[in-house]
mmCIF file of C-alpha atoms and ligand atoms in Angstrom:
data_model
loop_
_atom_site.group_PDB
_atom_site.id
_atom_site.type_symbol
_atom_site.label_atom_id
_atom_site.label_comp_id
_atom_site.label_asym_id
_atom_site.label_seq_id
_atom_site.Cartn_x
_atom_site.Cartn_y
_atom_site.Cartn_z
ATOM 1 C CA MET A 1188 0.113 -0.079 -0.075
ATOM 2 C CA SER A 1189 1.185 3.323 -0.903
ATOM 3 C CA GLU A 1190 1.437 6.646 1.656
ATOM 4 C CA GLU A 1191 -2.024 7.421 0.842
ATOM 5 C CA SER A 1192 -3.422 4.430 2.391
ATOM 6 C CA ASN A 1193 -5.442 5.211 5.655
ATOM 7 C CA LEU A 1194 -8.386 2.523 5.722
ATOM 8 C CA THR A 1195 -8.030 -0.989 4.778
ATOM 9 C CA PRO A 1196 -10.129 -2.535 2.068
ATOM 10 C CA GLU A 1197 -11.786 -4.580 5.387
ATOM 11 C CA SER A 1198 -13.494 -1.493 6.050
ATOM 12 C CA VAL A 1199 -15.450 -1.249 3.498
ATOM 13 C CA ASP A 1200 -18.703 -3.324 3.551
ATOM 14 C CA THR A 1201 -19.571 -5.927 0.990
ATOM 15 C CA THR A 1202 -23.108 -7.249 0.066
ATOM 16 C CA ASN A 1203 -23.358 -10.548 -2.116
ATOM 17 C CA GLY A 1204 -19.393 -10.009 -3.108
ATOM 18 C CA MET A 1205 -19.806 -6.247 -4.131
ATOM 19 C CA PRO A 1206 -18.034 -3.960 -1.850
ATOM 20 C CA MET A 1207 -20.878 -0.999 -0.955
ATOM 21 C CA LEU A 1208 -18.331 1.945 -2.114
ATOM 22 C CA GLY A 1209 -17.072 1.924 -5.226
ATOM 23 C CA LEU A 1210 -15.524 4.716 -7.432
ATOM 24 C CA GLY A 1211 -17.474 6.173 -10.507
ATOM 25 C CA THR A 1212 -15.382 7.457 -13.715
ATOM 26 C CA TRP A 1213 -17.537 9.380 -15.567
ATOM 27 C CA GLN A 1214 -15.802 12.112 -17.352
ATOM 28 C CA ASN A 1215 -12.763 10.930 -16.006
ATOM 29 C CA ASP A 1216 -11.773 10.834 -19.592
ATOM 30 C CA ASP A 1217 -8.287 12.452 -19.691
ATOM 31 C CA PRO A 1218 -6.091 9.182 -20.102
ATOM 32 C CA ASP A 1219 -3.072 9.726 -17.440
ATOM 33 C CA GLN A 1220 -5.694 11.638 -15.346
ATOM 34 C CA CYS A 1221 -7.876 8.339 -15.200
ATOM 35 C CA VAL A 1222 -4.829 6.063 -15.089
ATOM 36 C CA GLU A 1223 -3.586 7.792 -12.060
ATOM 37 C CA THR A 1224 -7.001 8.303 -10.310
ATOM 38 C CA VAL A 1225 -7.635 4.664 -10.536
ATOM 39 C CA SER A 1226 -4.481 3.153 -9.331
ATOM 40 C CA THR A 1227 -4.333 6.019 -6.192
ATOM 41 C CA ALA A 1228 -8.145 4.913 -5.403
ATOM 42 C CA LEU A 1229 -7.045 0.937 -5.474
ATOM 43 C CA GLU A 1230 -3.970 1.649 -3.120
ATOM 44 C CA MET A 1231 -6.166 3.826 -0.894
ATOM 45 C CA GLY A 1232 -8.256 1.116 -0.366
ATOM 46 C CA TYR A 1233 -11.113 1.159 -2.763
ATOM 47 C CA ARG A 1234 -11.952 -2.577 -4.513
ATOM 48 C CA TYR A 1235 -14.821 -1.746 -6.857
ATOM 49 C CA ILE A 1236 -14.448 0.844 -9.968
ATOM 50 C CA ASP A 1237 -17.237 1.675 -12.136
ATOM 51 C CA THR A 1238 -16.743 2.351 -16.052
ATOM 52 C CA ALA A 1239 -18.905 2.182 -19.244
ATOM 53 C CA GLN A 1240 -18.304 1.732 -22.800
ATOM 54 C CA ALA A 1241 -19.632 5.667 -22.960
ATOM 55 C CA TYR A 1242 -17.179 7.205 -20.929
ATOM 56 C CA ASP A 1243 -14.337 6.241 -23.446
ATOM 57 C CA ASN A 1244 -11.980 5.377 -20.255
ATOM 58 C CA GLU A 1245 -11.869 1.574 -20.191
ATOM 59 C CA THR A 1246 -8.339 1.488 -21.865
ATOM 60 C CA SER A 1247 -7.334 3.701 -18.553
ATOM 61 C CA VAL A 1248 -9.132 2.118 -16.100
ATOM 62 C CA GLY A 1249 -7.628 -1.489 -16.900
ATOM 63 C CA GLU A 1250 -4.416 0.354 -16.921
ATOM 64 C CA GLY A 1251 -4.628 1.901 -13.510
ATOM 65 C CA ILE A 1252 -5.562 -1.358 -11.743
ATOM 66 C CA ARG A 1253 -2.363 -2.727 -13.395
ATOM 67 C CA SER A 1254 -0.346 0.093 -12.548
ATOM 68 C CA SER A 1255 -1.370 -0.098 -8.984
ATOM 69 C CA ALA A 1256 -0.432 -2.659 -6.443
ATOM 70 C CA VAL A 1257 -3.723 -4.418 -6.227
ATOM 71 C CA ASP A 1258 -4.295 -7.558 -7.816
ATOM 72 C CA ARG A 1259 -6.765 -7.725 -10.405
ATOM 73 C CA ASP A 1260 -8.886 -10.620 -8.767
ATOM 74 C CA GLU A 1261 -9.165 -8.258 -5.755
ATOM 75 C CA VAL A 1262 -11.017 -5.737 -7.952
ATOM 76 C CA PHE A 1263 -14.571 -5.526 -8.495
ATOM 77 C CA LEU A 1264 -14.891 -4.178 -12.242
ATOM 78 C CA ALA A 1265 -18.398 -3.171 -13.504
ATOM 79 C CA THR A 1266 -18.824 -1.819 -17.357
ATOM 80 C CA LYS A 1267 -21.763 -0.895 -19.278
ATOM 81 C CA LEU A 1268 -22.643 -1.786 -23.297
ATOM 82 C CA TRP A 1269 -23.857 1.487 -24.814
ATOM 83 C CA TYR A 1270 -27.793 1.253 -26.091
ATOM 84 C CA ASP A 1271 -26.502 0.939 -29.410
ATOM 85 C CA GLN A 1272 -24.518 -2.100 -28.624
ATOM 86 C CA LEU A 1273 -27.380 -4.337 -27.105
ATOM 87 C CA ASP A 1274 -28.673 -6.613 -30.185
ATOM 88 C CA ARG A 1275 -28.234 -10.269 -30.175
ATOM 89 C CA ASP A 1276 -25.629 -10.143 -32.808
ATOM 90 C CA THR A 1277 -23.531 -7.367 -31.432
ATOM 91 C CA ILE A 1278 -23.520 -8.252 -27.572
ATOM 92 C CA VAL A 1279 -20.662 -11.159 -27.316
ATOM 93 C CA GLU A 1280 -18.338 -9.375 -29.634
ATOM 94 C CA SER A 1281 -19.064 -5.629 -28.248
ATOM 95 C CA THR A 1282 -18.278 -7.338 -24.067
ATOM 96 C CA GLN A 1283 -15.418 -8.576 -25.825
ATOM 97 C CA ALA A 1284 -13.927 -5.494 -27.040
ATOM 98 C CA SER A 1285 -14.404 -3.748 -23.696
ATOM 99 C CA LEU A 1286 -12.547 -6.407 -22.312
ATOM 100 C CA ASP A 1287 -9.803 -5.951 -24.473
ATOM 101 C CA ARG A 1288 -9.549 -2.533 -23.572
ATOM 102 C CA LEU A 1289 -9.927 -3.306 -19.848
ATOM 103 C CA SER A 1290 -7.265 -6.122 -20.569
ATOM 104 C CA VAL A 1291 -8.790 -8.566 -18.146
ATOM 105 C CA ASP A 1292 -10.373 -12.130 -18.743
ATOM 106 C CA SER A 1293 -13.785 -10.761 -17.364
ATOM 107 C CA VAL A 1294 -15.727 -8.615 -15.497
ATOM 108 C CA ASP A 1295 -17.654 -8.884 -12.255
ATOM 109 C CA LEU A 1296 -20.462 -6.843 -13.683
ATOM 110 C CA LEU A 1297 -21.949 -6.055 -17.070
ATOM 111 C CA TYR A 1298 -25.102 -3.814 -17.707
ATOM 112 C CA PRO A 1299 -27.070 -2.810 -20.848
ATOM 113 C CA HIS A 1300 -26.597 1.225 -19.762
ATOM 114 C CA TRP A 1301 -30.250 2.714 -20.761
ATOM 115 C CA PRO A 1302 -33.331 0.274 -21.537
ATOM 116 C CA ALA A 1303 -33.208 2.557 -25.265
ATOM 117 C CA GLY A 1304 -31.764 2.055 -28.725
ATOM 118 C CA SER A 1305 -31.250 -1.898 -29.696
ATOM 119 C CA TYR A 1306 -32.515 -3.049 -26.253
ATOM 120 C CA ASP A 1307 -34.720 -5.860 -26.568
ATOM 121 C CA ALA A 1308 -35.593 -7.858 -23.518
ATOM 122 C CA GLU A 1309 -35.735 -11.359 -25.067
ATOM 123 C CA ALA A 1310 -32.486 -10.785 -27.364
ATOM 124 C CA THR A 1311 -30.682 -8.611 -24.969
ATOM 125 C CA MET A 1312 -30.970 -11.084 -21.544
ATOM 126 C CA ASP A 1313 -29.963 -13.636 -23.891
ATOM 127 C CA GLY A 1314 -26.960 -12.187 -24.912
ATOM 128 C CA PHE A 1315 -26.182 -11.343 -21.478
ATOM 129 C CA ALA A 1316 -26.784 -15.259 -20.779
ATOM 130 C CA GLU A 1317 -24.471 -16.404 -23.019
ATOM 131 C CA LEU A 1318 -21.850 -13.936 -21.584
ATOM 132 C CA VAL A 1319 -22.176 -15.346 -18.344
ATOM 133 C CA ASP A 1320 -21.927 -19.089 -19.513
ATOM 134 C CA THR A 1321 -18.686 -18.167 -21.336
ATOM 135 C CA GLY A 1322 -17.082 -17.012 -18.342
ATOM 136 C CA ALA A 1323 -17.173 -13.215 -19.571
ATOM 137 C CA ILE A 1324 -18.946 -11.930 -17.230
ATOM 138 C CA GLU A 1325 -19.674 -12.703 -13.495
ATOM 139 C CA ARG A 1326 -22.954 -11.043 -12.873
ATOM 140 C CA VAL A 1327 -25.412 -9.424 -14.591
ATOM 141 C CA GLY A 1328 -26.688 -5.886 -13.890
ATOM 142 C CA LEU A 1329 -29.740 -3.207 -15.274
ATOM 143 C CA SER A 1330 -29.206 0.354 -15.502
ATOM 144 C CA ASN A 1331 -31.501 2.843 -15.524
ATOM 145 C CA PHE A 1332 -34.751 0.603 -15.760
ATOM 146 C CA THR A 1333 -37.792 1.249 -14.344
ATOM 147 C CA PRO A 1334 -39.573 -1.480 -11.812
ATOM 148 C CA GLU A 1335 -41.925 -2.252 -14.795
ATOM 149 C CA LEU A 1336 -38.896 -2.536 -17.173
ATOM 150 C CA ILE A 1337 -36.528 -5.017 -14.657
ATOM 151 C CA GLU A 1338 -39.909 -7.289 -14.296
ATOM 152 C CA GLU A 1339 -40.041 -7.413 -18.223
ATOM 153 C CA ALA A 1340 -35.941 -8.335 -18.238
ATOM 154 C CA ARG A 1341 -36.874 -10.878 -15.354
ATOM 155 C CA SER A 1342 -39.546 -12.751 -16.604
ATOM 156 C CA VAL A 1343 -37.089 -13.741 -20.200
ATOM 157 C CA SER A 1344 -33.695 -13.787 -18.260
ATOM 158 C CA ASP A 1345 -32.088 -17.563 -18.004
ATOM 159 C CA VAL A 1346 -29.762 -15.454 -15.402
ATOM 160 C CA PRO A 1347 -30.696 -13.811 -11.906
ATOM 161 C CA ILE A 1348 -30.257 -10.145 -12.006
ATOM 162 C CA PHE A 1349 -27.516 -8.845 -9.199
ATOM 163 C CA ALA A 1350 -27.983 -5.439 -9.387
ATOM 164 C CA LEU A 1351 -29.646 -2.042 -10.419
ATOM 165 C CA GLN A 1352 -28.132 0.958 -11.205
ATOM 166 C CA VAL A 1353 -29.957 4.555 -10.875
ATOM 167 C CA GLU A 1354 -29.304 7.973 -9.387
ATOM 168 C CA CYS A 1355 -30.085 7.665 -6.166
ATOM 169 C CA HIS A 1356 -28.971 10.369 -3.082
ATOM 170 C CA PRO A 1357 -30.597 12.518 -0.340
ATOM 171 C CA LEU A 1358 -32.154 14.320 -3.094
ATOM 172 C CA PHE A 1359 -33.679 11.827 -5.114
ATOM 173 C CA GLN A 1360 -34.421 8.894 -2.794
ATOM 174 C CA GLN A 1361 -35.813 6.201 -5.151
ATOM 175 C CA GLU A 1362 -38.311 4.970 -2.630
ATOM 176 C CA ARG A 1363 -40.107 2.878 -4.839
ATOM 177 C CA LEU A 1364 -37.446 1.358 -6.589
ATOM 178 C CA ARG A 1365 -35.778 0.624 -3.270
ATOM 179 C CA GLU A 1366 -38.855 -1.465 -2.166
ATOM 180 C CA TYR A 1367 -38.871 -3.409 -5.507
ATOM 181 C CA CYS A 1368 -35.113 -4.138 -5.267
ATOM 182 C CA ALA A 1369 -35.555 -5.092 -1.741
ATOM 183 C CA ASP A 1370 -38.354 -7.768 -2.833
ATOM 184 C CA ALA A 1371 -37.010 -8.977 -5.918
ATOM 185 C CA GLY A 1372 -33.323 -9.572 -3.970
ATOM 186 C CA ILE A 1373 -31.559 -6.951 -6.435
ATOM 187 C CA GLU A 1374 -28.797 -5.088 -5.018
ATOM 188 C CA LEU A 1375 -29.393 -1.206 -5.580
ATOM 189 C CA VAL A 1376 -26.208 0.881 -7.053
ATOM 190 C CA ALA A 1377 -26.597 4.444 -6.715
ATOM 191 C CA TYR A 1378 -25.103 6.524 -9.412
ATOM 192 C CA SER A 1379 -24.435 10.221 -8.751
ATOM 193 C CA PRO A 1380 -24.679 10.104 -4.802
ATOM 194 C CA LEU A 1381 -23.619 13.409 -4.350
ATOM 195 C CA ALA A 1382 -26.381 14.487 -6.721
ATOM 196 C CA ARG A 1383 -23.204 16.052 -9.021
ATOM 197 C CA GLY A 1384 -22.335 18.223 -6.158
ATOM 198 C CA ALA A 1385 -26.035 19.273 -5.288
ATOM 199 C CA VAL A 1386 -25.841 17.739 -1.784
ATOM 200 C CA PHE A 1387 -23.472 19.934 -0.449
ATOM 201 C CA ASP A 1388 -25.751 22.897 -0.183
ATOM 202 C CA VAL A 1389 -28.748 20.995 1.563
ATOM 203 C CA PRO A 1390 -29.553 22.178 5.219
ATOM 204 C CA GLU A 1391 -30.193 18.920 6.783
ATOM 205 C CA ILE A 1392 -26.978 17.556 5.100
ATOM 206 C CA GLU A 1393 -24.757 20.350 6.299
ATOM 207 C CA GLU A 1394 -26.676 19.943 9.975
ATOM 208 C CA VAL A 1395 -25.544 16.046 10.471
ATOM 209 C CA ALA A 1396 -22.030 16.922 9.048
ATOM 210 C CA ARG A 1397 -21.337 19.710 11.550
ATOM 211 C CA LYS A 1398 -22.716 17.390 14.141
ATOM 212 C CA HIS A 1399 -20.232 14.865 13.201
ATOM 213 C CA GLY A 1400 -17.398 17.005 12.073
ATOM 214 C CA VAL A 1401 -17.120 15.164 8.895
ATOM 215 C CA SER A 1402 -17.912 16.501 5.198
ATOM 216 C CA GLU A 1403 -21.564 16.743 3.313
ATOM 217 C CA ALA A 1404 -20.377 13.821 0.817
ATOM 218 C CA GLN A 1405 -19.494 11.355 3.554
ATOM 219 C CA VAL A 1406 -22.681 12.174 5.247
ATOM 220 C CA SER A 1407 -24.890 11.407 1.683
ATOM 221 C CA LEU A 1408 -22.952 8.290 1.486
ATOM 222 C CA ALA A 1409 -23.001 7.015 4.658
ATOM 223 C CA TRP A 1410 -26.914 7.875 4.581
ATOM 224 C CA LEU A 1411 -27.148 5.368 1.489
ATOM 225 C CA ASN A 1412 -25.023 2.780 3.354
ATOM 226 C CA GLU A 1413 -27.500 3.104 6.382
ATOM 227 C CA HIS A 1414 -29.883 2.159 3.685
ATOM 228 C CA GLY A 1415 -28.049 -0.769 2.210
ATOM 229 C CA ILE A 1416 -27.182 0.926 -0.968
ATOM 230 C CA THR A 1417 -24.167 0.584 -2.675
ATOM 231 C CA ALA A 1418 -22.413 4.239 -3.989
ATOM 232 C CA ILE A 1419 -20.170 4.835 -6.400
ATOM 233 C CA PRO A 1420 -19.273 8.746 -6.189
ATOM 234 C CA LYS A 1421 -16.875 9.773 -8.920
ATOM 235 C CA ALA A 1422 -14.026 11.420 -7.415
ATOM 236 C CA THR A 1423 -10.527 12.456 -9.277
ATOM 237 C CA GLY A 1424 -7.666 13.403 -6.827
ATOM 238 C CA PRO A 1425 -6.530 12.279 -3.399
ATOM 239 C CA ASP A 1426 -8.291 14.526 -1.257
ATOM 240 C CA HIS A 1427 -12.007 13.555 -2.769
ATOM 241 C CA LEU A 1428 -11.359 9.876 -3.107
ATOM 242 C CA ARG A 1429 -9.744 9.934 0.830
ATOM 243 C CA ASP A 1430 -12.914 12.093 1.631
ATOM 244 C CA ASN A 1431 -15.102 9.540 0.451
ATOM 245 C CA LEU A 1432 -13.753 6.476 1.309
ATOM 246 C CA GLY A 1433 -14.161 7.869 5.055
ATOM 247 C CA ALA A 1434 -17.945 7.661 4.579
ATOM 248 C CA ALA A 1435 -17.293 4.230 4.959
ATOM 249 C CA THR A 1436 -16.836 4.242 8.581
ATOM 250 C CA LEU A 1437 -18.803 6.746 8.943
ATOM 251 C CA ASP A 1438 -22.161 5.635 11.512
ATOM 252 C CA LEU A 1439 -24.930 8.025 11.452
ATOM 253 C CA ASP A 1440 -27.473 8.016 14.042
ATOM 254 C CA PRO A 1441 -31.189 6.952 13.559
ATOM 255 C CA ALA A 1442 -32.248 10.413 14.082
ATOM 256 C CA ASP A 1443 -29.606 11.686 11.654
ATOM 257 C CA VAL A 1444 -31.011 8.843 8.559
ATOM 258 C CA GLN A 1445 -34.691 10.482 9.489
ATOM 259 C CA THR A 1446 -33.509 13.693 9.325
ATOM 260 C CA ILE A 1447 -32.120 13.083 5.615
ATOM 261 C CA ASP A 1448 -35.110 10.813 4.784
ATOM 262 C CA ASP A 1449 -37.296 13.635 5.540
ATOM 263 C CA ILE A 1450 -35.866 15.463 2.794
ATOM 264 C CA ASP A 1451 -38.668 16.044 0.547
ATOM 265 C CA ARG A 1452 -36.868 17.227 -2.641
ATOM 266 C CA LYS A 1453 -37.209 14.814 -5.770
ATOM 267 C CA GLU A 1454 -34.235 16.664 -7.942
ATOM 268 C CA ARG A 1455 -33.227 14.316 -10.630
ATOM 269 C CA GLN A 1456 -29.568 15.235 -12.185
ATOM 270 C CA ILE A 1457 -29.945 12.939 -14.993
ATOM 271 C CA ASN A 1458 -32.587 12.732 -17.536
ATOM 272 C CA PRO A 1459 -31.486 12.399 -21.269
ATOM 273 C CA SER A 1460 -34.004 12.023 -23.773
ATOM 274 C CA PHE A 1461 -33.512 8.470 -24.319
ATOM 275 C CA ALA A 1462 -34.938 7.821 -20.644
ATOM 276 C CA PRO A 1463 -37.349 5.465 -20.212
ATOM 277 C CA ASP A 1464 -41.293 6.631 -20.309
ATOM 278 C CA SER A 1465 -42.802 6.634 -16.654
ATOM 279 C CA TRP A 1466 -39.255 7.453 -15.792
HETATM 280 N N1 NAP B 1941 -25.662 4.337 -15.224
HETATM 281 C C1 NAP B 1941 -25.866 5.492 -15.595
HETATM 282 O O1 NAP B 1941 -26.572 6.090 -16.215
HETATM 283 C C2 NAP B 1941 -24.783 6.688 -14.710
HETATM 284 C C3 NAP B 1941 -25.364 7.747 -14.771
HETATM 285 C C4 NAP B 1941 -24.398 9.096 -14.145
HETATM 286 C C5 NAP B 1941 -23.170 8.202 -13.374
HETATM 287 N N2 NAP B 1941 -23.045 6.901 -13.459
HETATM 288 C C6 NAP B 1941 -21.529 6.979 -12.581
HETATM 289 O O2 NAP B 1941 -21.566 6.893 -11.389
HETATM 290 C C7 NAP B 1941 -20.569 7.874 -11.125
HETATM 291 C C8 NAP B 1941 -20.533 8.698 -9.979
HETATM 292 O O3 NAP B 1941 -21.887 9.705 -10.507
HETATM 293 P P1 NAP B 1941 -21.674 11.242 -11.173
HETATM 294 O O4 NAP B 1941 -19.982 11.379 -11.532
HETATM 295 O O5 NAP B 1941 -22.641 11.720 -11.767
HETATM 296 O O6 NAP B 1941 -21.557 12.272 -9.784
HETATM 297 P P2 NAP B 1941 -20.964 12.171 -8.351
HETATM 298 O O7 NAP B 1941 -20.450 10.951 -8.158
HETATM 299 O O8 NAP B 1941 -22.466 12.573 -7.707
HETATM 300 O O9 NAP B 1941 -20.535 13.830 -8.066
HETATM 301 C C9 NAP B 1941 -19.346 13.755 -9.075
HETATM 302 C C10 NAP B 1941 -18.896 15.245 -8.599
HETATM 303 O O10 NAP B 1941 -18.671 15.444 -7.248
HETATM 304 C C11 NAP B 1941 -16.986 15.695 -6.864
HETATM 305 N N3 NAP B 1941 -16.729 15.302 -5.610
HETATM 306 C C12 NAP B 1941 -16.691 13.725 -5.053
HETATM 307 N N4 NAP B 1941 -16.030 13.481 -4.179
HETATM 308 C C13 NAP B 1941 -16.324 14.993 -3.801
HETATM 309 C C14 NAP B 1941 -15.774 15.125 -2.276
HETATM 310 N N5 NAP B 1941 -15.757 14.370 -1.069
HETATM 311 N N6 NAP B 1941 -15.904 16.903 -2.161
HETATM 312 C C15 NAP B 1941 -16.089 17.836 -3.142
HETATM 313 N N7 NAP B 1941 -16.657 17.030 -3.815
HETATM 314 C C16 NAP B 1941 -16.507 15.773 -4.547
HETATM 315 C C17 NAP B 1941 -16.286 15.421 -8.257
HETATM 316 O O11 NAP B 1941 -15.089 15.793 -8.215
HETATM 317 P P3 NAP B 1941 -13.891 15.870 -8.845
HETATM 318 O O12 NAP B 1941 -14.052 14.743 -9.850
HETATM 319 O O13 NAP B 1941 -12.887 16.855 -8.721
HETATM 320 O O14 NAP B 1941 -13.607 14.846 -7.855
HETATM 321 C C18 NAP B 1941 -16.999 15.516 -9.131
HETATM 322 O O15 NAP B 1941 -17.481 16.911 -9.510
HETATM 323 C C19 NAP B 1941 -20.457 8.159 -12.230
HETATM 324 O O16 NAP B 1941 -18.742 9.053 -12.536
HETATM 325 C C20 NAP B 1941 -20.398 6.910 -13.261
HETATM 326 O O17 NAP B 1941 -19.837 5.715 -13.223
HETATM 327 C C21 NAP B 1941 -23.519 6.024 -14.034
#
């Protein structure tokens, strides 16, 4: 471990083999910077990296893993197929291209990034099942799916759905999806868990942060953790990486959790034109 280390990997809880705190990499697309961030994060104690074909950084993420002192098999690695790569004939080849860019034999979790474009429940899930069969992927996830779309995917999938990745943070709490996933035994992975910075100016979060002498980022991530939700904040430099990792050891009081639960704001950060109907 490097001098950056201030937490052991054991300090991060896991759920069904997935660490409950990971590193997001969207917009960390300067190659040298991305390699540096991933390598620093792993040496600091992160063991989960989230990338996607659309982030245009799979090559740098793979290089960051290789240049760190952490073995590939200690890292939970997730990527996503873009929405034009989801027809049956394209899935296997496109996933292999991701594995080649990452320079790994398999990924721990693969998602269709959005239920859009060439996504077709039966054909796409069939392709994902083949990837599980051949060992190219360990687990199947869904990203940006509504409960209705998850139901449809589950009804045609030969393999279990392990995780759902959606926007989730104190300003967009996703109660309906959380309940659905709890009932269905699906892990929830929160993207934009800091609401891309919007959580830093929320009075209730500032109050809890002051009480514990920690950052608003840590409070938001710990709140997700208290609800059994995995978070993948994006951070670039060592200060933010270290701050966010500290959330893994922050225990909020039930009253703090309630204070944040009671924030009644529905402020979505990510809402592209191709998002599903009834989103
Ligand atoms: N499946 C999907 O469709 C989808 C959509 C969006 C995101 N995601 C995934 O989720 C990840 C996280 O979401 P996100 O990138 O949208 O937003 P986010 O994690 O909510 O916020 C990232 C922003 O917060 C800053 N930051 C991070 N830690 C901080 C700290 N401790 N103190 C102050 N500022 C801090 C970062 O700055 P620096 O970079 O300067 O550190 C960056 O500007 C993405 O990177 C991606 O992997 C998935």
